[in-house]
Every structure is written in structure tokens, then in C-alpha cells.
Short mmCIF file of N, CA, C and O in Angstrom, two decimals:
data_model
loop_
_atom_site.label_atom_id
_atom_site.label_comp_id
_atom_site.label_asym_id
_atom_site.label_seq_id
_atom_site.Cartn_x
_atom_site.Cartn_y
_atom_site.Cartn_z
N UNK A 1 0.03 -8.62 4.82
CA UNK A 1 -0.63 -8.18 3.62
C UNK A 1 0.41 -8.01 2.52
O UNK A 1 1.59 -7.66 2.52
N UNK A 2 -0.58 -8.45 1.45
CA UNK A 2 0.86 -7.96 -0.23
C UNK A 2 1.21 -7.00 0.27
O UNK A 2 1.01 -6.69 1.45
N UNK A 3 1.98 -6.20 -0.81
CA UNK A 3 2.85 -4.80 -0.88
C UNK A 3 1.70 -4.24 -1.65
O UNK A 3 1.66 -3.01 -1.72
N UNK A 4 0.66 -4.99 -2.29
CA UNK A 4 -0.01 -4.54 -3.50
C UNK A 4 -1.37 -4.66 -3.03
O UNK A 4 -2.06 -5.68 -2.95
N UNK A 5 -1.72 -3.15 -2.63
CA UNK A 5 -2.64 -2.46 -2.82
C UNK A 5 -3.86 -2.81 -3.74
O UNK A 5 -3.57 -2.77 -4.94
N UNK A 6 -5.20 -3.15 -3.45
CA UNK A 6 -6.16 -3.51 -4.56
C UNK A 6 -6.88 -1.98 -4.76
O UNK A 6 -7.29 -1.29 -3.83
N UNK A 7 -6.93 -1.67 -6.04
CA UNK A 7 -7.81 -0.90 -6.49
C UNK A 7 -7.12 0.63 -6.88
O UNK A 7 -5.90 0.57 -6.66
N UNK A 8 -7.47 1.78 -7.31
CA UNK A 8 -6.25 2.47 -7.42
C UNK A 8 -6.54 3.67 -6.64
O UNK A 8 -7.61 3.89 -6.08
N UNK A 9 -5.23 4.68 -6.61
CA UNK A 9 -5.91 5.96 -5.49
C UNK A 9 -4.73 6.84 -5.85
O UNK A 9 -3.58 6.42 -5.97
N UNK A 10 -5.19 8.43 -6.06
CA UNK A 10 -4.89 9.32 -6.46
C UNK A 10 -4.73 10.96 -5.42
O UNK A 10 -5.65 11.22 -4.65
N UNK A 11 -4.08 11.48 -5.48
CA UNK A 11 -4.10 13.09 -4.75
C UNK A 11 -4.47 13.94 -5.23
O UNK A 11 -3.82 14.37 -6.18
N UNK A 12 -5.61 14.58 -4.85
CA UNK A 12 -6.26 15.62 -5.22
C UNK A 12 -6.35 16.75 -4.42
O UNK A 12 -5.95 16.72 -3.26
N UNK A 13 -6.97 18.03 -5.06
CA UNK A 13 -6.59 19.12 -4.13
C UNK A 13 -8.00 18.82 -2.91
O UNK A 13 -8.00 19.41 -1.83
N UNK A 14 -9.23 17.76 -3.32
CA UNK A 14 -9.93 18.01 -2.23
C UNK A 14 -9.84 16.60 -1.33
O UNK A 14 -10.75 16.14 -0.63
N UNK A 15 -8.47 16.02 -1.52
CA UNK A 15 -7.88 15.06 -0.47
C UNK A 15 -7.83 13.38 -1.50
O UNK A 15 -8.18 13.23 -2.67
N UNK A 16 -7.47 12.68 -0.88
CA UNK A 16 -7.13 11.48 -1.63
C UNK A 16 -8.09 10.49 -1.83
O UNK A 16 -8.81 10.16 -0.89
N UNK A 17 -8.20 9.98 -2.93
CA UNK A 17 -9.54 9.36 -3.64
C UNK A 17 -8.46 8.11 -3.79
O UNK A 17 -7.26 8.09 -4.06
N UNK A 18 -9.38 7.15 -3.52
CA UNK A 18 -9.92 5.57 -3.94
C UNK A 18 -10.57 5.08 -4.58
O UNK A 18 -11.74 5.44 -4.44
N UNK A 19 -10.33 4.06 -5.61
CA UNK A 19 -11.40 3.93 -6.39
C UNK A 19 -11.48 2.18 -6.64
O UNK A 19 -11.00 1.66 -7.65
N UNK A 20 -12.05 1.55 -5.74
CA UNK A 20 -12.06 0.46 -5.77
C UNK A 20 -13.39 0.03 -6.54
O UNK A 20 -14.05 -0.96 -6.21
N UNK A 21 -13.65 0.67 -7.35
CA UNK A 21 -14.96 0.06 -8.72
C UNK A 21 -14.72 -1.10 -9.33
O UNK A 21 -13.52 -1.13 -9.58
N UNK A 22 -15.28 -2.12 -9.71
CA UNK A 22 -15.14 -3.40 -10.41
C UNK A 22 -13.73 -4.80 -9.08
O UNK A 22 -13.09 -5.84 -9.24
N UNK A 23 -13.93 -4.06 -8.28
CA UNK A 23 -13.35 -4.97 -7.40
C UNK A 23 -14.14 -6.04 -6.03
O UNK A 23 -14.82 -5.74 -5.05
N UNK A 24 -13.61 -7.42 -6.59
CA UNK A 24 -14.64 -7.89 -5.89
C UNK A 24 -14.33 -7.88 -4.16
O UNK A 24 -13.27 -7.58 -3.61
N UNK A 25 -15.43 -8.26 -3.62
CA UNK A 25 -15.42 -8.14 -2.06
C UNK A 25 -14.10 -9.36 -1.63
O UNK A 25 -14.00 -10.38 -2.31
N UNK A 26 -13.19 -9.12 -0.50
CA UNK A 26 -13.62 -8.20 0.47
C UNK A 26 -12.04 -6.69 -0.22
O UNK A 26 -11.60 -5.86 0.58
N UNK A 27 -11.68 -6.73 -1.34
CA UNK A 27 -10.79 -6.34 -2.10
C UNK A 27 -11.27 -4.55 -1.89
O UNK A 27 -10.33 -3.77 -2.03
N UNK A 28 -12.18 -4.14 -1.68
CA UNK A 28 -12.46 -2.80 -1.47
C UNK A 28 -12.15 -2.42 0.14
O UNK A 28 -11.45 -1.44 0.40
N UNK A 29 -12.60 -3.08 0.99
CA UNK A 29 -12.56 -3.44 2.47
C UNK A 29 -10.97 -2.65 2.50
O UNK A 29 -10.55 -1.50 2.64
N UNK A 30 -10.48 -3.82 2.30
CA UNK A 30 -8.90 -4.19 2.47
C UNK A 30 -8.10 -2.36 2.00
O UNK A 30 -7.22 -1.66 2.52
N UNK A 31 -8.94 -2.23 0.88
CA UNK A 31 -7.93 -0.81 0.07
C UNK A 31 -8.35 0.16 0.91
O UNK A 31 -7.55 1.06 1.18
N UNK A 32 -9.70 0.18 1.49
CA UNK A 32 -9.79 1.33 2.32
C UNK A 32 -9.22 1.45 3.68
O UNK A 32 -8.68 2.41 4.23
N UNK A 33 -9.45 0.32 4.06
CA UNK A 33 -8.41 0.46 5.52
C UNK A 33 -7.53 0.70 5.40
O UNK A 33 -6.94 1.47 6.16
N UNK A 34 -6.80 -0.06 3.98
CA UNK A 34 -5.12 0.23 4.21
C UNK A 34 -4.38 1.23 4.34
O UNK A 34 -3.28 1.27 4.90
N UNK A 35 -5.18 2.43 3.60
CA UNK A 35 -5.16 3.55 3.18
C UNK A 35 -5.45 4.85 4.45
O UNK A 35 -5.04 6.00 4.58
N UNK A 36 -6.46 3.90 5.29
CA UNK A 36 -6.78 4.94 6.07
C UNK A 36 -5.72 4.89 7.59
O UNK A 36 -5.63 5.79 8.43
N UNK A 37 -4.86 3.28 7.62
CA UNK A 37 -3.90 3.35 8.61
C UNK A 37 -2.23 3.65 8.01
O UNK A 37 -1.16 3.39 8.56
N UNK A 38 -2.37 3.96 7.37
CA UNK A 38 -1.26 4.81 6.98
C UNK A 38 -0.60 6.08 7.94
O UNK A 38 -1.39 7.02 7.90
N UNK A 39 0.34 6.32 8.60
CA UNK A 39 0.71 7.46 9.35
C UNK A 39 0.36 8.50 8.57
O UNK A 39 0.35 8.66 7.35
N UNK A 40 0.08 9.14 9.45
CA UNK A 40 -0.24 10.85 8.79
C UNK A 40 -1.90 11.11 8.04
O UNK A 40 -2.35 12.14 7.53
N UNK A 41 -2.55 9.75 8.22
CA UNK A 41 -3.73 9.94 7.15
C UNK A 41 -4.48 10.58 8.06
O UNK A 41 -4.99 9.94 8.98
N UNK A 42 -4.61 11.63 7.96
CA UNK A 42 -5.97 12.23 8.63
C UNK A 42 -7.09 12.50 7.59
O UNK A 42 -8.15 12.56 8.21
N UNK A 43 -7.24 12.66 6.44
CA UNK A 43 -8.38 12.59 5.63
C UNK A 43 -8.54 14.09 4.97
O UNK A 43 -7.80 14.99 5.38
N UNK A 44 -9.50 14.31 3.97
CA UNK A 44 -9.81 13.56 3.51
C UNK A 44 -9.80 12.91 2.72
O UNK A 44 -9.10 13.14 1.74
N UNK A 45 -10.82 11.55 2.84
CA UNK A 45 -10.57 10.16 2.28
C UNK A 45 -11.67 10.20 1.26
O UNK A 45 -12.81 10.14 1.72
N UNK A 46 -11.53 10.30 -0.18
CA UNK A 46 -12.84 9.90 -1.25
C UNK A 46 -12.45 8.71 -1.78
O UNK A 46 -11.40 8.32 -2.29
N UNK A 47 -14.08 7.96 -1.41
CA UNK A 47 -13.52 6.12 -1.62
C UNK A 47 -14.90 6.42 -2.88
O UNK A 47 -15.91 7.12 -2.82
N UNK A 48 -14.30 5.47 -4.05
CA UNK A 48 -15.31 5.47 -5.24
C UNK A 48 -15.63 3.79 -5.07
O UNK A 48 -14.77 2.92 -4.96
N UNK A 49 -16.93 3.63 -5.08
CA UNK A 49 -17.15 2.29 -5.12
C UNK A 49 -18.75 2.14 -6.12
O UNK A 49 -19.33 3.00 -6.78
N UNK A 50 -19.12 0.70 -5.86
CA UNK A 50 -19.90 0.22 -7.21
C UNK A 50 -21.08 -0.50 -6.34
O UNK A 50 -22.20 -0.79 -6.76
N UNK A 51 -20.64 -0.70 -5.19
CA UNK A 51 -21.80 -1.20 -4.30
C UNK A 51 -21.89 -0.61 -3.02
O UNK A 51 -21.08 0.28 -2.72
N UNK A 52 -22.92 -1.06 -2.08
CA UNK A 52 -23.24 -0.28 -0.86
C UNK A 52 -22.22 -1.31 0.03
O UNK A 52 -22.46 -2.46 0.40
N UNK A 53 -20.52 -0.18 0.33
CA UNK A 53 -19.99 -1.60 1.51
C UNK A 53 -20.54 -1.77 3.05
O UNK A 53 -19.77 -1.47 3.97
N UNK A 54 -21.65 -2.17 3.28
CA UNK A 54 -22.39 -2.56 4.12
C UNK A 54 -21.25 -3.05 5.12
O UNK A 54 -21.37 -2.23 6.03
N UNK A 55 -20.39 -3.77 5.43
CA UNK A 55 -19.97 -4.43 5.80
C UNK A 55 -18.48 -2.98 6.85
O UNK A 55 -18.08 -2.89 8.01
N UNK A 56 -18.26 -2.40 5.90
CA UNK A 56 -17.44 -1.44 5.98
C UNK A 56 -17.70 0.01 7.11
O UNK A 56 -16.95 0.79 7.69
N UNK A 57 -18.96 -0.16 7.04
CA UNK A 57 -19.45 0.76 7.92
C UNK A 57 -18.88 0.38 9.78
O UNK A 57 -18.21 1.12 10.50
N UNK A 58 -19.12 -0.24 9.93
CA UNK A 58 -19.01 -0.50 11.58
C UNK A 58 -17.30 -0.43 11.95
O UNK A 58 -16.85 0.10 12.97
N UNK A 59 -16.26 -1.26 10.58
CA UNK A 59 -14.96 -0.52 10.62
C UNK A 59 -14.54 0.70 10.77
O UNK A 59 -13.55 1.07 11.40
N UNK A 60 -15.50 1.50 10.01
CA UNK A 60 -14.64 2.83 10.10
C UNK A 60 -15.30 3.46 11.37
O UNK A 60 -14.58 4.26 11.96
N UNK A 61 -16.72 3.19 11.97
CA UNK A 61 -16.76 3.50 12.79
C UNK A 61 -15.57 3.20 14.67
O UNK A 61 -15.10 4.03 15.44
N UNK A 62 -15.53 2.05 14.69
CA UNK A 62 -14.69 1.30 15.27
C UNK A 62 -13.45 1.98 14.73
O UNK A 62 -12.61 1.89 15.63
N UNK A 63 -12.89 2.68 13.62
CA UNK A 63 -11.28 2.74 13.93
C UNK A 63 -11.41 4.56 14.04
O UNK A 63 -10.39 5.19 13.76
N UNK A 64 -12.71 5.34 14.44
CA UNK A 64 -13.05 6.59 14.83
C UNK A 64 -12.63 7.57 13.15
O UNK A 64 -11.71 8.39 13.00
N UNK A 65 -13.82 7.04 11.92
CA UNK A 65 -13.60 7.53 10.84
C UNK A 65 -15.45 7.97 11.02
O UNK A 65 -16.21 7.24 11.65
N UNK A 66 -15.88 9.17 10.39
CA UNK A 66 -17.31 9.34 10.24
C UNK A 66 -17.06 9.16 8.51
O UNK A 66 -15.95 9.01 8.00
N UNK A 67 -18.24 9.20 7.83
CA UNK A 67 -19.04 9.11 6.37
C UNK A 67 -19.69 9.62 5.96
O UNK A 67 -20.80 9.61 6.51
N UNK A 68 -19.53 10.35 4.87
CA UNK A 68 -21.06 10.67 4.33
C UNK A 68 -21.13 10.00 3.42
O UNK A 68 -19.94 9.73 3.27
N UNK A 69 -21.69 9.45 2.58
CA UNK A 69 -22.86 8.29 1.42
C UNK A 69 -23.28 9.59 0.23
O UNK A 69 -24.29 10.29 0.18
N UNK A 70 -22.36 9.55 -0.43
CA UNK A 70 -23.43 10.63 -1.58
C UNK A 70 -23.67 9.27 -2.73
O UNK A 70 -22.68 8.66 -3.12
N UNK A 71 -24.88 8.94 -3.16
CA UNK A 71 -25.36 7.91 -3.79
C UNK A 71 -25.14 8.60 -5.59
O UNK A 71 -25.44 9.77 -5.86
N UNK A 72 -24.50 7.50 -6.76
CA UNK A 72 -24.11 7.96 -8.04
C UNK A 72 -25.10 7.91 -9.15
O UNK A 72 -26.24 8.34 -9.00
N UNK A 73 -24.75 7.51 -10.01
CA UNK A 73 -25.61 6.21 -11.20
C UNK A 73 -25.44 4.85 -11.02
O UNK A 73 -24.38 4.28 -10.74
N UNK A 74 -26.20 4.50 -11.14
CA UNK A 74 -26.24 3.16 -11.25
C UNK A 74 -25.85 2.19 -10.52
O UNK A 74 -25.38 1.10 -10.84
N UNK A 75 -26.18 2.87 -9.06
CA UNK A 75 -26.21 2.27 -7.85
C UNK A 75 -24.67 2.65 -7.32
O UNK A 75 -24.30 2.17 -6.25
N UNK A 76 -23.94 3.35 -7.96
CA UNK A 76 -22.58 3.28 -7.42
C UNK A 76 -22.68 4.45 -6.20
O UNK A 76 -23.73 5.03 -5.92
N UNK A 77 -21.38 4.66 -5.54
CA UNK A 77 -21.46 5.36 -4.46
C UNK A 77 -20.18 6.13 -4.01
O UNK A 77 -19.12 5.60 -4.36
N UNK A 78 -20.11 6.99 -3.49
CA UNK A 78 -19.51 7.94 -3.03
C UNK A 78 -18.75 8.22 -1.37
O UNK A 78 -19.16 9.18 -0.72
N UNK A 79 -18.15 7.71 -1.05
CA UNK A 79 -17.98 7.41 0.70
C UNK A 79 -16.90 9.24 0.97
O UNK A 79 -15.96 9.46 0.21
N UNK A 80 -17.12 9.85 1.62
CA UNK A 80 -16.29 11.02 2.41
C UNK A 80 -16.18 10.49 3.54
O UNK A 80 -17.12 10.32 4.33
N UNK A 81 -14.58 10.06 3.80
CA UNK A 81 -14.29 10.13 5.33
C UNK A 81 -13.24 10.88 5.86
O UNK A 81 -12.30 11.31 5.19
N UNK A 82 -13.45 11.10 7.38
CA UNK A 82 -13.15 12.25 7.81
C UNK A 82 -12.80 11.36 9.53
O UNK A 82 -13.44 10.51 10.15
N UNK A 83 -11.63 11.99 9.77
CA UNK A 83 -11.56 11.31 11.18
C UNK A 83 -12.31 12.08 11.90
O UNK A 83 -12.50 13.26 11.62
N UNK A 84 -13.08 11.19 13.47
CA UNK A 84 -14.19 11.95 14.07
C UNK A 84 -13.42 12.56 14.96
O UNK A 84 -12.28 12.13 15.15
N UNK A 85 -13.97 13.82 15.74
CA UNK A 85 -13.66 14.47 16.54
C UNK A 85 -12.77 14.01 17.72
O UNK A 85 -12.81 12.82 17.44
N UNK A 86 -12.13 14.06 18.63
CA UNK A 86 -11.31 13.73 19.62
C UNK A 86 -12.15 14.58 20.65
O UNK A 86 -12.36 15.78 20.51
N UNK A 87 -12.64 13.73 21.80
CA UNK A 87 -13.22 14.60 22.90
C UNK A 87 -12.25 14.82 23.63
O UNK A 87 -11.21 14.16 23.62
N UNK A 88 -12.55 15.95 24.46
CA UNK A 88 -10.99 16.75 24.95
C UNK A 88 -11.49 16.32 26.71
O UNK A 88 -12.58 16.35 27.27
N UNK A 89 -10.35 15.99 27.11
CA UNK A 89 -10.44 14.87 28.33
C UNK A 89 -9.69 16.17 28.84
O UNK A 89 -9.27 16.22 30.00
#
């Protein structure tokens, strides 16, 4: 992968935001994973996006990330992720 990151992302006090708006597919994909395999990322993760990433869902499930969907204006959207629980073996 580039060195270069698509889309931009910031630190906040209620965890680190993404904002891959006006970026075309699969360019949102790519920024959120990258972001979320980073050492140390435990979350949370606020991803700003402009469409529903349909596609994105079964990734984060598969790399053990949950979501919540808070829906915006104008179809845009809101992703909270949070790594899922660890069952204790």
C-alpha cells in the first residue's frame, strides 16, 4: 500500500475520526482498515462517510470490530467502531 492514506482523520477527545466523504469506492474501505490495523488501535473509531459502505460491514466483522450506523443528512452516515469483546477461554 502507498504511504498515503485516502481521506483525512483527526484525534479527538471522543476517539479518532475518519472522514472519508467525497471519496470514491473502494478509497473509504482501504482508509478504514488501515486505520483500524494500526498497533495500539483499540478504538474508538468515528468513520464519516457519504454512502452506506455495504461492502465494509462483513470486514469489520471478520477482523472482530462491532458498529453502530447513526444515519446524517442527506444520506450520509456515521460508523462507531469498537473492538468486540474477547471471550475469556
Amino acid at each position: 500500500m502507498s504511504d498515503v492514506v485516502p481521506g483525512r482523520h483527526w484525534l479527538a477527545g471522543d476517539g479518532l475520526h475518519v472522514d472519508t466523504r467525497g471519496l470514491e469506492p473502494p478509497d473509504p474501505m482501504v482508509a478504514v482498515l488501515w486505520h483500524l490495523e494500526q498497533p495500539g488501535q483499540n478504538g474508538p473509531v468515528i468513520v464519516h462517510l457519504d454512502r452506506n459502505p455495504v461492502h465494509l460491514f462483513p470486514e469489520l466483522v471478520e477482523r472482530g470490530w462491532l458498529y453502530r450506523v447513526t444515519p446524517e443528512a442527506e444520506g450520509a452516515l456515521t460508523l462507531t467502531l469498537l473492538p468486540a469483546p474477547k471471550d475469556p477461554a
